Short mmCIF file of N, CA and C in Angstrom, two decimals:
data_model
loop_
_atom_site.label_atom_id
_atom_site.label_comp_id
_atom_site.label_asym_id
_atom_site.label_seq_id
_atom_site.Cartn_x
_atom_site.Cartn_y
_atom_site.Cartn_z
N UNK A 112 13.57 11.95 20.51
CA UNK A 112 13.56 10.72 19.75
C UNK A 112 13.59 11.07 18.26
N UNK A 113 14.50 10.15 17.68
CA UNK A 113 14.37 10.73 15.81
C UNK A 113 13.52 10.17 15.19
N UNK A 114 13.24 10.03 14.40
CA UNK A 114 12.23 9.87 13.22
C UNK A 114 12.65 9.24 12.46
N UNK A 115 12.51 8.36 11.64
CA UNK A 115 12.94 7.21 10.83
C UNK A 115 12.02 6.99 9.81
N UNK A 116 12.54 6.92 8.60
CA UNK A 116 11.77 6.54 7.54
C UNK A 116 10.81 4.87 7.49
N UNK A 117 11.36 4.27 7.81
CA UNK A 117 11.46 3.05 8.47
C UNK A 117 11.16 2.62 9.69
N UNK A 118 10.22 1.78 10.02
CA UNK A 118 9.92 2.48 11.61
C UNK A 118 10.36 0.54 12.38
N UNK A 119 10.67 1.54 13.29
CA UNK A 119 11.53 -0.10 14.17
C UNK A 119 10.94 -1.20 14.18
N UNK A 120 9.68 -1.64 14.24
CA UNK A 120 8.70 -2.46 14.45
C UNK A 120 7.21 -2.41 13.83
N UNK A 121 6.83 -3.37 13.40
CA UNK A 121 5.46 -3.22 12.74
C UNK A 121 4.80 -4.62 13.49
N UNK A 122 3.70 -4.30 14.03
CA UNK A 122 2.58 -4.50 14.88
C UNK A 122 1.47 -5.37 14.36
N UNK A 123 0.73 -6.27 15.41
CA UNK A 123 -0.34 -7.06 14.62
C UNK A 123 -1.66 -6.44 14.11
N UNK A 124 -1.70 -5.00 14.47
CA UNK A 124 -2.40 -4.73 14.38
C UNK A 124 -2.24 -3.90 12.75
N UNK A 125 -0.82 -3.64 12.41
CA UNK A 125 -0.67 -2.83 11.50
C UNK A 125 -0.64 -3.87 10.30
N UNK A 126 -0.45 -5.03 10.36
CA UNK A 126 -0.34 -6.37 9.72
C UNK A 126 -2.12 -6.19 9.16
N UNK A 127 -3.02 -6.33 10.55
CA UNK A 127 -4.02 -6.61 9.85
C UNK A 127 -4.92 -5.56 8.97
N UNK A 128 -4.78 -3.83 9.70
CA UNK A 128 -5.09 -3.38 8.62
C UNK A 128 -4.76 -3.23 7.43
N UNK A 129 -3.23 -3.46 7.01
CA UNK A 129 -2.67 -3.88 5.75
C UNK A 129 -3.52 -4.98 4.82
N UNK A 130 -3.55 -6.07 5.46
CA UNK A 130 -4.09 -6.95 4.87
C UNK A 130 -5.70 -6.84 4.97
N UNK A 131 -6.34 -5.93 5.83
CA UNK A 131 -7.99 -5.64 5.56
C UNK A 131 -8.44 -4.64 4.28
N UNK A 132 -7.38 -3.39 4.24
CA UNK A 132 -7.29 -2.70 3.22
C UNK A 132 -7.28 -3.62 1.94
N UNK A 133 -6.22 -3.92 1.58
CA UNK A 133 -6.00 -4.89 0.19
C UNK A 133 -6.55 -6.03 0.01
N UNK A 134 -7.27 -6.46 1.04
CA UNK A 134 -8.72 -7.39 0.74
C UNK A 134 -9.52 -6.49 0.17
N UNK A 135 -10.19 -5.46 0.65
CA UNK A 135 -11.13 -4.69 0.59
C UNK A 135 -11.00 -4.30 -0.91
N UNK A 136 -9.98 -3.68 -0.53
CA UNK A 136 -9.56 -3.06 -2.23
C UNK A 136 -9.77 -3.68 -3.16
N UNK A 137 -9.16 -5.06 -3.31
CA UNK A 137 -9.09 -5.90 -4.16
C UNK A 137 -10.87 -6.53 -4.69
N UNK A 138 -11.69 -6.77 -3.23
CA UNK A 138 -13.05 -6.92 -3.82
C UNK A 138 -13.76 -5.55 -4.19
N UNK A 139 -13.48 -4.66 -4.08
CA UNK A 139 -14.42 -3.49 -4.48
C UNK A 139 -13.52 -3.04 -5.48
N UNK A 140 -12.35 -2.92 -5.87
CA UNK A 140 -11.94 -1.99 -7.34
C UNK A 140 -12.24 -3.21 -8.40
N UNK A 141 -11.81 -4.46 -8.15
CA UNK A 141 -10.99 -5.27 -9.36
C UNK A 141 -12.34 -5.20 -10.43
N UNK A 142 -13.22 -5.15 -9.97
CA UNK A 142 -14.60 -5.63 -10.84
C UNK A 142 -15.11 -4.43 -11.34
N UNK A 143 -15.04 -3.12 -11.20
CA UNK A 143 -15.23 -1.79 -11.48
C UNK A 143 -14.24 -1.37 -12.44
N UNK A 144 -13.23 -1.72 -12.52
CA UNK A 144 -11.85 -1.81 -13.04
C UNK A 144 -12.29 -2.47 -14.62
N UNK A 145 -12.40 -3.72 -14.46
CA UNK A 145 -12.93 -4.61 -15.56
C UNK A 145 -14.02 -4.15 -15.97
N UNK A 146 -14.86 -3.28 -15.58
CA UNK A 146 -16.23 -3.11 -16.19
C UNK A 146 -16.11 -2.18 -17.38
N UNK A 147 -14.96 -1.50 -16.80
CA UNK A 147 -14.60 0.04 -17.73
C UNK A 147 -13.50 -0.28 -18.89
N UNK A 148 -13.12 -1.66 -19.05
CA UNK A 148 -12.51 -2.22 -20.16
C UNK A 148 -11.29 -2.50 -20.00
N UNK A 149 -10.84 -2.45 -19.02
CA UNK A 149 -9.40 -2.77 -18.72
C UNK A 149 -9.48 -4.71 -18.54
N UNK A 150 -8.48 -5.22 -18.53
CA UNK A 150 -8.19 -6.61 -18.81
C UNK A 150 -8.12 -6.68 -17.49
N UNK A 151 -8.19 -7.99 -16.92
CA UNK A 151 -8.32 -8.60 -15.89
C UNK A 151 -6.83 -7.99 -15.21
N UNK A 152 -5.68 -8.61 -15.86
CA UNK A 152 -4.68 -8.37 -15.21
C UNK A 152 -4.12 -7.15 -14.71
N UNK A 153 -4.40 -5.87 -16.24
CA UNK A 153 -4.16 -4.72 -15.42
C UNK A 153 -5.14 -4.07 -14.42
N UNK A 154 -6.37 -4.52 -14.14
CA UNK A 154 -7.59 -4.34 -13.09
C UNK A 154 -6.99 -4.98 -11.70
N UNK A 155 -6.05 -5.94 -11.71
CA UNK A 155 -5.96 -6.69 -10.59
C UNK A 155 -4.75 -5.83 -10.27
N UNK A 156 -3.70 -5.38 -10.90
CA UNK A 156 -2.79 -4.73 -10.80
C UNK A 156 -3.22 -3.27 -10.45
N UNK A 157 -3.91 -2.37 -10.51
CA UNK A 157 -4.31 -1.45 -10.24
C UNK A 157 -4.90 -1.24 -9.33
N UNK A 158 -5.64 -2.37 -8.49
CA UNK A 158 -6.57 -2.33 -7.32
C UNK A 158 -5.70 -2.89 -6.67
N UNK A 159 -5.03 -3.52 -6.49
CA UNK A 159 -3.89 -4.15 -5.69
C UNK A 159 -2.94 -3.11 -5.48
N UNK A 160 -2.27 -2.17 -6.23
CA UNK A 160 -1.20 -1.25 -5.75
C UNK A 160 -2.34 0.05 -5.11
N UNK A 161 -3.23 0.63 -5.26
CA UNK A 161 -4.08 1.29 -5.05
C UNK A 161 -4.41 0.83 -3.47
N UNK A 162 -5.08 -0.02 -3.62
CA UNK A 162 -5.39 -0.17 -2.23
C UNK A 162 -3.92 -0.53 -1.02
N UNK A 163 -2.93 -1.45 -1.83
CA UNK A 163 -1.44 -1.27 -1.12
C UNK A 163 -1.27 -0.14 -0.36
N UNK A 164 -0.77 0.79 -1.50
CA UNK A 164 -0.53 2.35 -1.46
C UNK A 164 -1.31 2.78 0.07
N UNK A 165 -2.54 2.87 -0.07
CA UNK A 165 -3.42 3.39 1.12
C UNK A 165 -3.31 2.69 2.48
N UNK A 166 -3.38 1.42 2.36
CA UNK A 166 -3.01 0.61 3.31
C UNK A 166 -1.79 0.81 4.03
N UNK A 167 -0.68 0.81 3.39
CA UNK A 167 0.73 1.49 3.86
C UNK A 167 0.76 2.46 4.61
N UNK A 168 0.07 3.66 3.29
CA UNK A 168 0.29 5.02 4.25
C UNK A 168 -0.33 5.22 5.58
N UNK A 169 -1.32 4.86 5.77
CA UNK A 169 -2.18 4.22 7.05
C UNK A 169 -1.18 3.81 8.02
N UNK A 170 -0.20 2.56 7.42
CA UNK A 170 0.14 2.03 8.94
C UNK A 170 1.04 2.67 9.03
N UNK A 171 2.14 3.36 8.15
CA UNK A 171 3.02 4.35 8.39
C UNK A 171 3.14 5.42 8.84
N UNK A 172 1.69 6.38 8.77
CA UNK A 172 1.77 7.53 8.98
C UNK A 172 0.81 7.69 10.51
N UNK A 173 -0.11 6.47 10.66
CA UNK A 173 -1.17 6.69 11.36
C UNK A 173 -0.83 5.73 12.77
N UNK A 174 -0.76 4.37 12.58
CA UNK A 174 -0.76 3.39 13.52
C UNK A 174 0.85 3.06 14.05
N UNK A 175 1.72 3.59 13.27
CA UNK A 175 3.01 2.66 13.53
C UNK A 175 3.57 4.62 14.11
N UNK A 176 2.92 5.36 15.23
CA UNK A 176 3.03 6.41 15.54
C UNK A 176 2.93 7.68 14.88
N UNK A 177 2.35 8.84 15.64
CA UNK A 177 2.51 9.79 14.63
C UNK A 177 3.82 10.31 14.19
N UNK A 178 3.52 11.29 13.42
CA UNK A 178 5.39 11.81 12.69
C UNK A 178 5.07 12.89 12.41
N UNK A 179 6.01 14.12 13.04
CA UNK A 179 6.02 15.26 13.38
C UNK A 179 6.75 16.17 12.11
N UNK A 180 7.75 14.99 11.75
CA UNK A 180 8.64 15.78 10.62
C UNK A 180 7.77 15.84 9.16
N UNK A 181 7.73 16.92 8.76
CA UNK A 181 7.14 16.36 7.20
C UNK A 181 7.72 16.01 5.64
N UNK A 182 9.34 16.17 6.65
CA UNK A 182 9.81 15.17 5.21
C UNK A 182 9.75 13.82 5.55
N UNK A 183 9.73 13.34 6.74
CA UNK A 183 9.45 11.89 6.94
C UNK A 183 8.19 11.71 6.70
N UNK A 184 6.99 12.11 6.66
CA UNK A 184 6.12 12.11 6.28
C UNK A 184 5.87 11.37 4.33
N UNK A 185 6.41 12.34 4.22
CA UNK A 185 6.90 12.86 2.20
C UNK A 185 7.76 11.31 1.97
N UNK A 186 8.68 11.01 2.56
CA UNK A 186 9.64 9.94 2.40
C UNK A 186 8.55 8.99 2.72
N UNK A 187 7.93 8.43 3.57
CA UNK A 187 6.73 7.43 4.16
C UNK A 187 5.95 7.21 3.13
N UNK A 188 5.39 8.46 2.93
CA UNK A 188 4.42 8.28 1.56
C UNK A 188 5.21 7.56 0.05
N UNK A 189 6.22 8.07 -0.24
CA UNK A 189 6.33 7.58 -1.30
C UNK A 189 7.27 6.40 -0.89
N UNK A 190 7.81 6.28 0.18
CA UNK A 190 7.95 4.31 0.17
C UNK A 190 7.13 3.72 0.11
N UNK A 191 6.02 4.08 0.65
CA UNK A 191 4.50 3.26 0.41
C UNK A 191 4.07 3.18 -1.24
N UNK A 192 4.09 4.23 -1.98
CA UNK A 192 3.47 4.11 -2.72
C UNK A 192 4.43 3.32 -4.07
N UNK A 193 5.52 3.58 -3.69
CA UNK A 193 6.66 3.16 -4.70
C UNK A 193 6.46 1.81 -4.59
N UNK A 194 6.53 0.76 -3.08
CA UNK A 194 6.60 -0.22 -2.83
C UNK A 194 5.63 -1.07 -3.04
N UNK A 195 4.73 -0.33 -3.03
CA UNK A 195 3.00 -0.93 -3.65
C UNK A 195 3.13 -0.98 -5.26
N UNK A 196 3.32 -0.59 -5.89
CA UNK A 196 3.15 -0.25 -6.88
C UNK A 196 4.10 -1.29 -7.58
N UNK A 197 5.60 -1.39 -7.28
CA UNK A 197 6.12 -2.50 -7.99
C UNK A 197 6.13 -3.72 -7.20
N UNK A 198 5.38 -3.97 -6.12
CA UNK A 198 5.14 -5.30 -5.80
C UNK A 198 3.44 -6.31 -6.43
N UNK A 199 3.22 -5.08 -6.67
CA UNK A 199 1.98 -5.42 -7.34
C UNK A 199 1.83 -5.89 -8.91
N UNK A 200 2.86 -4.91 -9.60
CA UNK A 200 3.50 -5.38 -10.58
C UNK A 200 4.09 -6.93 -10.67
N UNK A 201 4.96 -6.62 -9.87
CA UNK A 201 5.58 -8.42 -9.86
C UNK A 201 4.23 -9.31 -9.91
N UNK A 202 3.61 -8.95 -8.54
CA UNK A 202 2.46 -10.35 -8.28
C UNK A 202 1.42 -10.49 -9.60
N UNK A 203 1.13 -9.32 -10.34
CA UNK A 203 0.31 -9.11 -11.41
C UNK A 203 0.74 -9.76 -12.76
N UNK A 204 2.32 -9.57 -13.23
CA UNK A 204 2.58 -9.59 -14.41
C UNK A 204 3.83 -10.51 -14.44
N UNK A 205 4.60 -10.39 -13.66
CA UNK A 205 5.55 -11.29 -13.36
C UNK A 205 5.80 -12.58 -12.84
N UNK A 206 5.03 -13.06 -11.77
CA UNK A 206 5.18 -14.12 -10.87
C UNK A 206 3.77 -14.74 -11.48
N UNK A 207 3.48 -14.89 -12.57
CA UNK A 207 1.87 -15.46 -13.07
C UNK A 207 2.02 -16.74 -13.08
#
């Protein structure tokens, strides 16, 4: 079977740790974030791609099967983290 950067199907279960992560994230960084002087928006933006990021790699690397290759691995990771990172942007600074 090949390996795909992209994986055929994503699961309710991979849905919800996505969305338990970046809850989580979002109540435990955003306010730690702001304490240390950063502005609301880039605090919300930073805990939001942060916890994204982790959340992703999770359902990519962990739940949505393991992956044997480690450039699919390498490729996984940084779609996750690329994809977190400027969607968080948008929702942060763009779509206000």
């Amino acid at each position: 079977m090949t390996e795909t950067v992209i994986p055929k199907r994503i699961g309710f279960k991979s849905v919800f740790v996505l969305l338990a992560s970046l809850s989580i994230g979002m109540l435990l960084l955003s306010k730690p974030l702001m304490d240390i002087g950063l502005t609301k928006d880039w605090s919300i933006f930073l805990a939001s791609a942060t916890s994204a990021a982790v959340g992703l790699i999770l359902v990519l690397l962990k739940i949505e099967g393991p992956i044997e290759n480690p450039a699919v691995k390498r490729k996984r990771m940084m779609l996750a983290i690329i994809l977190s990172v400027v969607l968080s942007f948008v929702l942060a600074f763009v779509a206000k």
